[in-house]
């Protein structure tokens, strides 16, 4: 039996970062930058007002008070997007809106709240310092600055700076495309009435969502009946469409374990037992002339999920070009005694308590227990050589609350 770490190393060795492509900025969210991005212009790119108000010479309004306001002649009006051709000279002002370019001559802005809002003549009732309410060109970013570096994950905040420096297109490693094939003659699509012995296909929904949460684009194929031809043709159909194939079911020792039977003959997919609970039967390799990576997950839903978390999520992150592949773990204390199978690393579904301790879910640790999985927000990682942990002991926990 292989250790979890050794098997993970094998899965990671079977994938590589996707090639970089140019995408329109609107498609870049969730991708990883494959270039340094340099600002072609400064930010702000011109001196502009940070308030709605009046562009003035600060010296003109130095003595302004409520009782003795300073009167200035309004010589122009500049909304955002326009530039005034007037110059502000002593005794005059230009009415200005937030974001509009500072007119020549002016060195400060008086907010409209400190005036009578006049449009011909304005009365100003408070002084301002030179430079007040002016956002200076290049105070944020200088032309030529690298604003984002190669390898940065593009989230909402990064989208903003890319747009601000005018990137219409950007070079990225795209989100991996994942085909999720669930196998099993007992499976029907949710919403279909269940005849005796049939069950809803929950794994493909679980895995597509987990792939999406891991930053991939994923889609369902199936459910596929336990028939070698049907399975092989479903796999072949996907070879040109995706960067990774994920299957669930059919990898144990049963008579109808089609996935193992079909892929085991190819020579390019290896099946093995991994010393973990749940999720012992695993397989991975490549299929087709295109050598598309494939990971074959066990069918029990909780096994499928735990296997995804341990092997597929890190592989997807590697394909995205990320370097931190693992979810964060935290050290906390256990709220009640628990047992664990010998010689296997257990990933026990658990919940965080309000005080930060963790407690295994109440429905047991069976690999079919979906109710327990659905309320879990933590996985207690119990080492291979530990079979019992007492309440109050330290435990390492994978925090599922963070993406
Ligand atoms: P298998 O690995 O194919 O023998 O499946 C193990 C168990 O997981 C069986 O009880 C299956 O019915 C169940 N199972 C397999 N695939 C799925 C699926 N897509 N959704 C829900 N349960 C499944
Ligand atoms: Mg099956």
Coordinates of N, CA and C and ligand atoms in Angstrom, one line a residue, residues 183-184 186 226 249-250 257, ligand 2:
X183 N -19.6 6.8 -13.1 CA -19.9 5.5 -13.6 C -20.7 4.7 -12.6
X184 N -21.6 3.9 -13.1 CA -22.4 3.0 -12.2 C -23.8 2.8 -12.8
X186 N -26.3 1.8 -11.3 CA -27.3 2.2 -10.4 C -27.7 3.7 -10.3
X226 N -22.2 0.5 -16.2 CA -21.0 -0.3 -16.1 C -20.9 -1.2 -17.2
X249 N -16.2 5.9 -9.2 CA -16.7 4.6 -9.2 C -15.9 3.6 -10.0
X250 N -16.2 2.3 -9.8 CA -15.6 1.3 -10.6 C -14.1 1.0 -10.5
X257 N -16.5 -3.6 -11.9 CA -15.7 -2.4 -11.7 C -15.0 -2.0 -13.1
Ligands
LIG2 MG1 -19.8 1.1 -9.4

